[in-house]
Amino acid sequence: MKKVSMLALTMIMAVSLSACGEKKEEATNGAAAQKKIMFATDASYAPMESMDKDKIVGFDIDFLAEVMKEAKLEYEVKNIGWDTMLESVKQGTEYQAGISSISITDERKGTYDFSIPYFESTNMILVKEGSTIKNALDLKDKKVAVQGATTADDLMMGIMGSTNSNLKKFDSNVLAFMELEKGGVDAAVADIAIVNEYAKNNPNKKFVTIPDNANFGAEFYGIAYPKGSDLKAKLDPAIKAVLENGTYAKVYEKWFGAKPNVDVILKAK
């Protein structure tokens, strides 16, 4: 074996220690980066989630803040749009969860894992003042606008037929509502909270909202995760705690000015 000089040995040890230090720092930084959970949303569902200048606000956002505080987890929410959100959460690489008024359905359960339900909703019809439309069945032979890949889309395909060209699908509810405003369709269908908020914020446009509990059943929103995610086990207890300890009711009343039926949500599956 060749002899190694003290100087060379010292240099080798210094390089080794430096490399170890770099690896340790990289591991620490990697752990810190992984600690923050990334949520995707589509901030076009006021009052559930919308943009206030460069800030995402809404019921879902405040609710999530309380859940993550309860779970003691760091997180960030980014607005990336509906279709992109669904695909990104399915992949589970950049975004580990999605929160955006996402109704829990049997079909979606085949693609995502969901949290326990946290919000009760239903769909609602939006028409112009003077419309003869009274319920969902009246829409069968009308022109109707919906946001694509939503439960409103599914419901209206069931009523109108999946290939009906009078069912107009848009990238957002706002675009669907704008189509109604300009007379391109006879009605728009979307989640009740979004329809009510839009009508309330546009009183001069003379919109009329039509509930139809007979044809539009109750739906429940959940947080969506990639299949097999361990986040469900971490967040379900936090969601349940927020629902039960009165925090949920405070957030709900802030955004809707009414008290929620928490018992119904807790019993939902």
PDB file of C-alpha atoms in Angstrom:
ATOM      1  CA  MET A   1       0.000   0.000   0.000  1.00  0.00           C
ATOM      2  CA  LYS A   2       1.315   3.431  -0.899  1.00  0.00           C
ATOM      3  CA  LYS A   3       1.917   5.866   1.891  1.00  0.00           C
ATOM      4  CA  VAL A   4      -0.260   8.967   2.071  1.00  0.00           C
ATOM      5  CA  SER A   5       1.257  12.229   3.214  1.00  0.00           C
ATOM      6  CA  MET A   6      -0.267  14.101   6.166  1.00  0.00           C
ATOM      7  CA  LEU A   7      -1.147  17.033   3.883  1.00  0.00           C
ATOM      8  CA  ALA A   8      -2.938  14.786   1.417  1.00  0.00           C
ATOM      9  CA  LEU A   9      -4.748  13.011   4.253  1.00  0.00           C
ATOM     10  CA  THR A  10      -5.856  16.325   5.703  1.00  0.00           C
ATOM     11  CA  MET A  11      -7.191  17.451   2.325  1.00  0.00           C
ATOM     12  CA  ILE A  12      -9.095  14.178   1.811  1.00  0.00           C
ATOM     13  CA  MET A  13     -10.721  14.489   5.231  1.00  0.00           C
ATOM     14  CA  ALA A  14     -11.693  18.111   4.575  1.00  0.00           C
ATOM     15  CA  VAL A  15     -13.331  17.225   1.269  1.00  0.00           C
ATOM     16  CA  SER A  16     -15.186  14.302   2.865  1.00  0.00           C
ATOM     17  CA  LEU A  17     -16.499  16.441   5.716  1.00  0.00           C
ATOM     18  CA  SER A  18     -17.558  19.128   3.271  1.00  0.00           C
ATOM     19  CA  ALA A  19     -19.435  16.595   1.147  1.00  0.00           C
ATOM     20  CA  CYS A  20     -21.162  15.178   4.219  1.00  0.00           C
ATOM     21  CA  GLY A  21     -22.139  18.684   5.249  1.00  0.00           C
ATOM     22  CA  GLU A  22     -23.605  19.388   1.809  1.00  0.00           C
ATOM     23  CA  LYS A  23     -25.562  16.126   1.847  1.00  0.00           C
ATOM     24  CA  LYS A  24     -26.888  16.881   5.318  1.00  0.00           C
ATOM     25  CA  GLU A  25     -27.956  20.360   4.217  1.00  0.00           C
ATOM     26  CA  GLU A  26     -29.612  18.972   1.088  1.00  0.00           C
ATOM     27  CA  ALA A  27     -31.465  16.399   3.165  1.00  0.00           C
ATOM     28  CA  THR A  28     -32.593  19.082   5.605  1.00  0.00           C
ATOM     29  CA  ASN A  29     -33.736  21.367   2.806  1.00  0.00           C
ATOM     30  CA  GLY A  30     -35.502  18.445   1.111  1.00  0.00           C
ATOM     31  CA  ALA A  31     -37.368  17.587   4.294  1.00  0.00           C
ATOM     32  CA  ALA A  32     -38.405  21.222   4.711  1.00  0.00           C
ATOM     33  CA  ALA A  33     -39.649  21.358   1.124  1.00  0.00           C
ATOM     34  CA  GLN A  34     -41.645  18.163   1.558  1.00  0.00           C
ATOM     35  CA  LYS A  35     -43.151  19.425   4.787  1.00  0.00           C
ATOM     36  CA  LYS A  36     -45.269  22.035   2.984  1.00  0.00           C
ATOM     37  CA  ILE A  37     -48.371  20.469   1.439  1.00  0.00           C
ATOM     38  CA  MET A  38     -49.387  21.981  -1.893  1.00  0.00           C
ATOM     39  CA  PHE A  39     -53.118  22.432  -2.559  1.00  0.00           C
ATOM     40  CA  ALA A  40     -54.502  23.258  -5.999  1.00  0.00           C
ATOM     41  CA  THR A  41     -57.717  25.207  -6.543  1.00  0.00           C
ATOM     42  CA  ASP A  42     -59.784  26.910  -9.230  1.00  0.00           C
ATOM     43  CA  ALA A  43     -60.431  30.357  -7.773  1.00  0.00           C
ATOM     44  CA  SER A  44     -63.509  31.146  -9.866  1.00  0.00           C
ATOM     45  CA  TYR A  45     -66.199  29.898  -7.486  1.00  0.00           C
ATOM     46  CA  ALA A  46     -67.082  32.891  -5.327  1.00  0.00           C
ATOM     47  CA  PRO A  47     -67.905  32.742  -2.466  1.00  0.00           C
ATOM     48  CA  MET A  48     -66.157  29.367  -2.144  1.00  0.00           C
ATOM     49  CA  GLU A  49     -62.862  30.483  -3.693  1.00  0.00           C
ATOM     50  CA  SER A  50     -62.048  33.513  -5.801  1.00  0.00           C
ATOM     51  CA  MET A  51     -59.281  36.025  -6.426  1.00  0.00           C
ATOM     52  CA  ASP A  52     -59.107  39.316  -4.522  1.00  0.00           C
ATOM     53  CA  LYS A  53     -56.328  41.025  -6.475  1.00  0.00           C
ATOM     54  CA  ASP A  54     -53.427  38.576  -6.020  1.00  0.00           C
ATOM     55  CA  LYS A  55     -54.912  36.760  -3.004  1.00  0.00           C
ATOM     56  CA  ILE A  56     -57.139  33.668  -2.984  1.00  0.00           C
ATOM     57  CA  VAL A  57     -60.114  34.159  -0.666  1.00  0.00           C
ATOM     58  CA  GLY A  58     -63.346  32.348   0.135  1.00  0.00           C
ATOM     59  CA  PHE A  59     -65.072  29.862   2.370  1.00  0.00           C
ATOM     60  CA  ASP A  60     -62.930  26.917   1.261  1.00  0.00           C
ATOM     61  CA  ILE A  61     -59.770  28.910   1.879  1.00  0.00           C
ATOM     62  CA  ASP A  62     -60.753  29.947   5.413  1.00  0.00           C
ATOM     63  CA  PHE A  63     -61.998  26.448   6.183  1.00  0.00           C
ATOM     64  CA  LEU A  64     -58.739  24.909   4.973  1.00  0.00           C
ATOM     65  CA  ALA A  65     -56.741  27.327   7.120  1.00  0.00           C
ATOM     66  CA  GLU A  66     -58.569  26.104  10.212  1.00  0.00           C
ATOM     67  CA  VAL A  67     -58.115  22.453   9.244  1.00  0.00           C
ATOM     68  CA  MET A  68     -54.382  22.837   8.650  1.00  0.00           C
ATOM     69  CA  LYS A  69     -54.010  24.738  11.916  1.00  0.00           C
ATOM     70  CA  GLU A  70     -55.773  21.881  13.702  1.00  0.00           C
ATOM     71  CA  ALA A  71     -53.571  19.313  11.926  1.00  0.00           C
ATOM     72  CA  LYS A  72     -50.426  21.401  12.595  1.00  0.00           C
ATOM     73  CA  LEU A  73     -49.291  21.121   8.980  1.00  0.00           C
ATOM     74  CA  GLU A  74     -47.727  23.733   6.694  1.00  0.00           C
ATOM     75  CA  TYR A  75     -49.400  24.265   3.340  1.00  0.00           C
ATOM     76  CA  GLU A  76     -49.867  26.540   0.347  1.00  0.00           C
ATOM     77  CA  VAL A  77     -52.786  26.997  -2.053  1.00  0.00           C
ATOM     78  CA  LYS A  78     -52.317  27.901  -5.726  1.00  0.00           C
ATOM     79  CA  ASN A  79     -54.922  28.851  -8.314  1.00  0.00           C
ATOM     80  CA  ILE A  80     -54.345  26.712 -11.395  1.00  0.00           C
ATOM     81  CA  GLY A  81     -57.808  26.227 -12.951  1.00  0.00           C
ATOM     82  CA  TRP A  82     -60.333  23.375 -12.800  1.00  0.00           C
ATOM     83  CA  ASP A  83     -59.121  20.881 -15.405  1.00  0.00           C
ATOM     84  CA  THR A  84     -55.466  21.430 -14.539  1.00  0.00           C
ATOM     85  CA  MET A  85     -56.261  21.002 -10.840  1.00  0.00           C
ATOM     86  CA  LEU A  86     -58.041  17.684 -11.394  1.00  0.00           C
ATOM     87  CA  GLU A  87     -55.208  16.301 -13.505  1.00  0.00           C
ATOM     88  CA  SER A  88     -52.452  17.626 -11.213  1.00  0.00           C
ATOM     89  CA  VAL A  89     -54.036  16.170  -8.082  1.00  0.00           C
ATOM     90  CA  LYS A  90     -54.514  12.839  -9.841  1.00  0.00           C
ATOM     91  CA  GLN A  91     -50.778  12.760 -10.614  1.00  0.00           C
ATOM     92  CA  GLY A  92     -49.903  13.850  -7.051  1.00  0.00           C
ATOM     93  CA  THR A  93     -46.426  15.146  -7.841  1.00  0.00           C
ATOM     94  CA  GLU A  94     -46.543  18.951  -7.690  1.00  0.00           C
ATOM     95  CA  TYR A  95     -49.891  19.125  -5.859  1.00  0.00           C
ATOM     96  CA  GLN A  96     -50.838  16.733  -3.090  1.00  0.00           C
ATOM     97  CA  ALA A  97     -54.480  17.827  -2.724  1.00  0.00           C
ATOM     98  CA  GLY A  98     -57.247  19.852  -4.328  1.00  0.00           C
ATOM     99  CA  ILE A  99     -59.908  22.006  -2.699  1.00  0.00           C
ATOM    100  CA  SER A 100     -62.370  23.799  -4.967  1.00  0.00           C
ATOM    101  CA  SER A 101     -66.024  22.961  -4.269  1.00  0.00           C
ATOM    102  CA  ILE A 102     -65.293  19.409  -5.432  1.00  0.00           C
ATOM    103  CA  SER A 103     -68.397  17.249  -5.095  1.00  0.00           C
ATOM    104  CA  ILE A 104     -67.731  13.701  -3.935  1.00  0.00           C
ATOM    105  CA  THR A 105     -69.183  11.325  -6.526  1.00  0.00           C
ATOM    106  CA  ASP A 106     -68.862   7.584  -7.124  1.00  0.00           C
ATOM    107  CA  GLU A 107     -67.221   8.272 -10.479  1.00  0.00           C
ATOM    108  CA  ARG A 108     -64.602  10.571  -8.964  1.00  0.00           C
ATOM    109  CA  LYS A 109     -63.914   8.067  -6.199  1.00  0.00           C
ATOM    110  CA  GLY A 110     -62.515   5.826  -8.909  1.00  0.00           C
ATOM    111  CA  THR A 111     -59.809   8.400  -9.606  1.00  0.00           C
ATOM    112  CA  TYR A 112     -59.260  10.186  -6.274  1.00  0.00           C
ATOM    113  CA  ASP A 113     -59.335   9.587  -2.557  1.00  0.00           C
ATOM    114  CA  PHE A 114     -61.554  12.066  -0.719  1.00  0.00           C
ATOM    115  CA  SER A 115     -61.627  13.528   2.753  1.00  0.00           C
ATOM    116  CA  ILE A 116     -64.750  13.157   4.827  1.00  0.00           C
ATOM    117  CA  PRO A 117     -67.440  15.591   3.567  1.00  0.00           C
ATOM    118  CA  TYR A 118     -67.198  19.182   4.778  1.00  0.00           C
ATOM    119  CA  PHE A 119     -69.964  21.045   2.884  1.00  0.00           C
ATOM    120  CA  GLU A 120     -73.522  20.291   1.755  1.00  0.00           C
ATOM    121  CA  SER A 121     -74.574  21.651  -1.622  1.00  0.00           C
ATOM    122  CA  THR A 122     -76.956  21.151  -4.534  1.00  0.00           C
ATOM    123  CA  ASN A 123     -77.204  22.545  -8.037  1.00  0.00           C
ATOM    124  CA  MET A 124     -79.398  25.504  -8.982  1.00  0.00           C
ATOM    125  CA  ILE A 125     -80.780  26.986 -12.201  1.00  0.00           C
ATOM    126  CA  LEU A 126     -80.064  30.577 -13.229  1.00  0.00           C
ATOM    127  CA  VAL A 127     -82.354  32.268 -15.779  1.00  0.00           C
ATOM    128  CA  LYS A 128     -83.240  35.768 -16.896  1.00  0.00           C
ATOM    129  CA  GLU A 129     -86.272  37.550 -15.498  1.00  0.00           C
ATOM    130  CA  GLY A 130     -89.407  36.587 -17.462  1.00  0.00           C
ATOM    131  CA  SER A 131     -88.237  33.048 -18.270  1.00  0.00           C
ATOM    132  CA  THR A 132     -90.907  30.334 -18.372  1.00  0.00           C
ATOM    133  CA  ILE A 133     -88.485  27.746 -16.927  1.00  0.00           C
ATOM    134  CA  LYS A 134     -89.667  26.476 -13.534  1.00  0.00           C
ATOM    135  CA  ASN A 135     -87.593  23.342 -12.895  1.00  0.00           C
ATOM    136  CA  ALA A 136     -84.816  21.159 -14.260  1.00  0.00           C
ATOM    137  CA  LEU A 137     -87.118  19.100 -16.479  1.00  0.00           C
ATOM    138  CA  ASP A 138     -88.120  22.271 -18.336  1.00  0.00           C
ATOM    139  CA  LEU A 139     -84.499  22.472 -19.535  1.00  0.00           C
ATOM    140  CA  LYS A 140     -84.720  19.337 -21.664  1.00  0.00           C
ATOM    141  CA  ASP A 141     -85.400  21.178 -24.933  1.00  0.00           C
ATOM    142  CA  LYS A 142     -83.652  24.426 -24.006  1.00  0.00           C
ATOM    143  CA  LYS A 143     -80.126  25.731 -24.485  1.00  0.00           C
ATOM    144  CA  VAL A 144     -78.238  25.336 -21.215  1.00  0.00           C
ATOM    145  CA  ALA A 145     -74.766  26.450 -20.122  1.00  0.00           C
ATOM    146  CA  VAL A 146     -72.645  24.576 -17.577  1.00  0.00           C
ATOM    147  CA  GLN A 147     -69.030  24.294 -16.598  1.00  0.00           C
ATOM    148  CA  GLY A 148     -67.615  21.133 -18.136  1.00  0.00           C
ATOM    149  CA  ALA A 149     -66.590  18.175 -15.964  1.00  0.00           C
ATOM    150  CA  THR A 150     -68.812  19.271 -13.058  1.00  0.00           C
ATOM    151  CA  THR A 151     -71.827  17.636 -11.445  1.00  0.00           C
ATOM    152  CA  ALA A 152     -74.013  20.217 -13.209  1.00  0.00           C
ATOM    153  CA  ASP A 153     -72.628  18.878 -16.484  1.00  0.00           C
ATOM    154  CA  ASP A 154     -73.431  15.296 -15.421  1.00  0.00           C
ATOM    155  CA  LEU A 155     -76.948  16.203 -14.287  1.00  0.00           C
ATOM    156  CA  MET A 156     -77.789  18.049 -17.471  1.00  0.00           C
ATOM    157  CA  MET A 157     -76.412  15.265 -19.676  1.00  0.00           C
ATOM    158  CA  GLY A 158     -78.786  12.958 -17.813  1.00  0.00           C
ATOM    159  CA  ILE A 159     -81.734  15.253 -18.538  1.00  0.00           C
ATOM    160  CA  MET A 160     -80.800  16.481 -22.032  1.00  0.00           C
ATOM    161  CA  GLY A 161     -78.717  13.600 -23.374  1.00  0.00           C
ATOM    162  CA  SER A 162     -74.945  13.311 -23.478  1.00  0.00           C
ATOM    163  CA  THR A 163     -74.686  14.286 -27.165  1.00  0.00           C
ATOM    164  CA  ASN A 164     -77.207  17.138 -27.104  1.00  0.00           C
ATOM    165  CA  SER A 165     -75.647  20.125 -28.888  1.00  0.00           C
ATOM    166  CA  ASN A 166     -77.863  22.490 -26.867  1.00  0.00           C
ATOM    167  CA  LEU A 167     -75.844  21.656 -23.762  1.00  0.00           C
ATOM    168  CA  LYS A 168     -73.041  24.224 -23.889  1.00  0.00           C
ATOM    169  CA  LYS A 169     -69.940  23.463 -21.827  1.00  0.00           C
ATOM    170  CA  PHE A 170     -67.535  26.157 -20.659  1.00  0.00           C
ATOM    171  CA  ASP A 171     -64.213  26.296 -18.833  1.00  0.00           C
ATOM    172  CA  SER A 172     -65.735  28.188 -15.902  1.00  0.00           C
ATOM    173  CA  ASN A 173     -69.099  29.051 -14.385  1.00  0.00           C
ATOM    174  CA  VAL A 174     -68.466  32.729 -15.024  1.00  0.00           C
ATOM    175  CA  LEU A 175     -68.235  32.047 -18.760  1.00  0.00           C
ATOM    176  CA  ALA A 176     -71.448  30.000 -18.561  1.00  0.00           C
ATOM    177  CA  PHE A 177     -73.210  32.871 -16.774  1.00  0.00           C
ATOM    178  CA  MET A 178     -71.902  35.368 -19.335  1.00  0.00           C
ATOM    179  CA  GLU A 179     -73.366  33.204 -22.115  1.00  0.00           C
ATOM    180  CA  LEU A 180     -76.747  33.439 -20.392  1.00  0.00           C
ATOM    181  CA  GLU A 181     -76.364  37.186 -19.988  1.00  0.00           C
ATOM    182  CA  LYS A 182     -75.768  37.748 -23.691  1.00  0.00           C
ATOM    183  CA  GLY A 183     -78.674  35.479 -24.671  1.00  0.00           C
ATOM    184  CA  GLY A 184     -76.683  32.560 -26.038  1.00  0.00           C
ATOM    185  CA  VAL A 185     -78.519  30.110 -23.767  1.00  0.00           C
ATOM    186  CA  ASP A 186     -81.829  29.967 -21.924  1.00  0.00           C
ATOM    187  CA  ALA A 187     -80.371  28.945 -18.563  1.00  0.00           C
ATOM    188  CA  ALA A 188     -77.196  28.100 -16.681  1.00  0.00           C
ATOM    189  CA  VAL A 189     -76.787  25.436 -14.009  1.00  0.00           C
ATOM    190  CA  ALA A 190     -74.169  25.410 -11.243  1.00  0.00           C
ATOM    191  CA  ASP A 191     -73.704  24.881  -7.510  1.00  0.00           C
ATOM    192  CA  ILE A 192     -76.208  26.796  -5.393  1.00  0.00           C
ATOM    193  CA  ALA A 193     -73.635  28.914  -3.538  1.00  0.00           C
ATOM    194  CA  ILE A 194     -72.043  30.080  -6.797  1.00  0.00           C
ATOM    195  CA  VAL A 195     -75.390  30.818  -8.495  1.00  0.00           C
ATOM    196  CA  ASN A 196     -76.722  32.769  -5.507  1.00  0.00           C
ATOM    197  CA  GLU A 197     -73.508  34.777  -5.192  1.00  0.00           C
ATOM    198  CA  TYR A 198     -73.463  35.677  -8.877  1.00  0.00           C
ATOM    199  CA  ALA A 199     -77.108  36.774  -8.860  1.00  0.00           C
ATOM    200  CA  LYS A 200     -76.557  38.807  -5.688  1.00  0.00           C
ATOM    201  CA  ASN A 201     -73.499  40.556  -7.137  1.00  0.00           C
ATOM    202  CA  ASN A 202     -75.272  41.408 -10.417  1.00  0.00           C
ATOM    203  CA  PRO A 203     -78.678  42.816  -9.402  1.00  0.00           C
ATOM    204  CA  ASN A 204     -78.935  45.020 -12.493  1.00  0.00           C
ATOM    205  CA  LYS A 205     -78.872  41.966 -14.768  1.00  0.00           C
ATOM    206  CA  LYS A 206     -82.255  40.766 -13.465  1.00  0.00           C
ATOM    207  CA  PHE A 207     -81.325  37.138 -12.923  1.00  0.00           C
ATOM    208  CA  VAL A 208     -83.723  34.685 -11.254  1.00  0.00           C
ATOM    209  CA  THR A 209     -82.514  31.668  -9.278  1.00  0.00           C
ATOM    210  CA  ILE A 210     -84.517  28.420  -9.340  1.00  0.00           C
ATOM    211  CA  PRO A 211     -83.897  25.640  -6.799  1.00  0.00           C
ATOM    212  CA  ASP A 212     -85.044  22.132  -7.686  1.00  0.00           C
ATOM    213  CA  ASN A 213     -84.466  19.672  -4.873  1.00  0.00           C
ATOM    214  CA  ALA A 214     -86.628  17.065  -6.624  1.00  0.00           C
ATOM    215  CA  ASN A 215     -84.290  16.761  -9.591  1.00  0.00           C
ATOM    216  CA  PHE A 216     -81.051  18.078  -8.085  1.00  0.00           C
ATOM    217  CA  GLY A 217     -80.197  16.032  -4.997  1.00  0.00           C
ATOM    218  CA  ALA A 218     -77.851  16.971  -2.180  1.00  0.00           C
ATOM    219  CA  GLU A 219     -74.107  16.807  -2.828  1.00  0.00           C
ATOM    220  CA  PHE A 220     -71.171  17.015  -0.452  1.00  0.00           C
ATOM    221  CA  TYR A 221     -67.798  18.610  -1.069  1.00  0.00           C
ATOM    222  CA  GLY A 222     -64.548  16.967  -0.056  1.00  0.00           C
ATOM    223  CA  ILE A 223     -60.824  17.564  -0.362  1.00  0.00           C
ATOM    224  CA  ALA A 224     -59.436  15.453  -3.219  1.00  0.00           C
ATOM    225  CA  TYR A 225     -56.176  13.499  -2.954  1.00  0.00           C
ATOM    226  CA  PRO A 226     -54.272  11.190  -5.288  1.00  0.00           C
ATOM    227  CA  LYS A 227     -55.151   7.534  -4.835  1.00  0.00           C
ATOM    228  CA  GLY A 228     -53.324   6.040  -1.854  1.00  0.00           C
ATOM    229  CA  SER A 229     -52.420   9.396  -0.278  1.00  0.00           C
ATOM    230  CA  ASP A 230     -51.629   9.398   3.443  1.00  0.00           C
ATOM    231  CA  LEU A 231     -53.119  12.891   3.764  1.00  0.00           C
ATOM    232  CA  LYS A 232     -56.635  11.545   4.273  1.00  0.00           C
ATOM    233  CA  ALA A 233     -55.612   9.877   7.534  1.00  0.00           C
ATOM    234  CA  LYS A 234     -53.895  13.092   8.658  1.00  0.00           C
ATOM    235  CA  LEU A 235     -56.647  15.548   7.743  1.00  0.00           C
ATOM    236  CA  ASP A 236     -59.892  13.647   8.420  1.00  0.00           C
ATOM    237  CA  PRO A 237     -59.514  13.979  12.223  1.00  0.00           C
ATOM    238  CA  ALA A 238     -58.749  17.701  11.819  1.00  0.00           C
ATOM    239  CA  ILE A 239     -61.803  18.241   9.588  1.00  0.00           C
ATOM    240  CA  LYS A 240     -64.004  16.409  12.097  1.00  0.00           C
ATOM    241  CA  ALA A 241     -62.630  18.533  14.947  1.00  0.00           C
ATOM    242  CA  VAL A 242     -63.255  21.799  13.051  1.00  0.00           C
ATOM    243  CA  LEU A 243     -66.814  20.672  12.264  1.00  0.00           C
ATOM    244  CA  GLU A 244     -67.525  19.729  15.879  1.00  0.00           C
ATOM    245  CA  ASN A 245     -65.796  22.461  17.885  1.00  0.00           C
ATOM    246  CA  GLY A 246     -67.739  25.435  16.489  1.00  0.00           C
ATOM    247  CA  THR A 247     -64.950  26.742  14.235  1.00  0.00           C
ATOM    248  CA  TYR A 248     -66.701  25.561  11.075  1.00  0.00           C
ATOM    249  CA  ALA A 249     -69.923  27.381  12.007  1.00  0.00           C
ATOM    250  CA  LYS A 250     -68.011  30.653  12.470  1.00  0.00           C
ATOM    251  CA  VAL A 251     -66.401  30.379   9.032  1.00  0.00           C
ATOM    252  CA  TYR A 252     -69.725  29.402   7.462  1.00  0.00           C
ATOM    253  CA  GLU A 253     -71.598  32.332   9.016  1.00  0.00           C
ATOM    254  CA  LYS A 254     -68.862  34.724   7.860  1.00  0.00           C
ATOM    255  CA  TRP A 255     -69.405  33.775   4.218  1.00  0.00           C
ATOM    256  CA  PHE A 256     -73.096  32.853   4.099  1.00  0.00           C
ATOM    257  CA  GLY A 257     -74.711  34.757   6.956  1.00  0.00           C
ATOM    258  CA  ALA A 258     -76.485  31.631   8.208  1.00  0.00           C
ATOM    259  CA  LYS A 259     -75.846  28.643  10.433  1.00  0.00           C
ATOM    260  CA  PRO A 260     -74.806  25.352   8.808  1.00  0.00           C
ATOM    261  CA  ASN A 261     -76.421  22.005   9.443  1.00  0.00           C
ATOM    262  CA  VAL A 262     -73.267  20.375  10.784  1.00  0.00           C
ATOM    263  CA  ASP A 263     -75.088  17.190  11.829  1.00  0.00           C
ATOM    264  CA  VAL A 264     -76.053  16.445   8.219  1.00  0.00           C
ATOM    265  CA  ILE A 265     -72.464  16.923   7.074  1.00  0.00           C
ATOM    266  CA  LEU A 266     -71.060  14.701   9.818  1.00  0.00           C
ATOM    267  CA  LYS A 267     -73.505  11.927   8.916  1.00  0.00           C
ATOM    268  CA  ALA A 268     -72.741  12.113   5.184  1.00  0.00           C
ATOM    269  CA  LYS A 269     -70.560   9.428   3.623  1.00  0.00           C
TER     270      LYS A 269
END
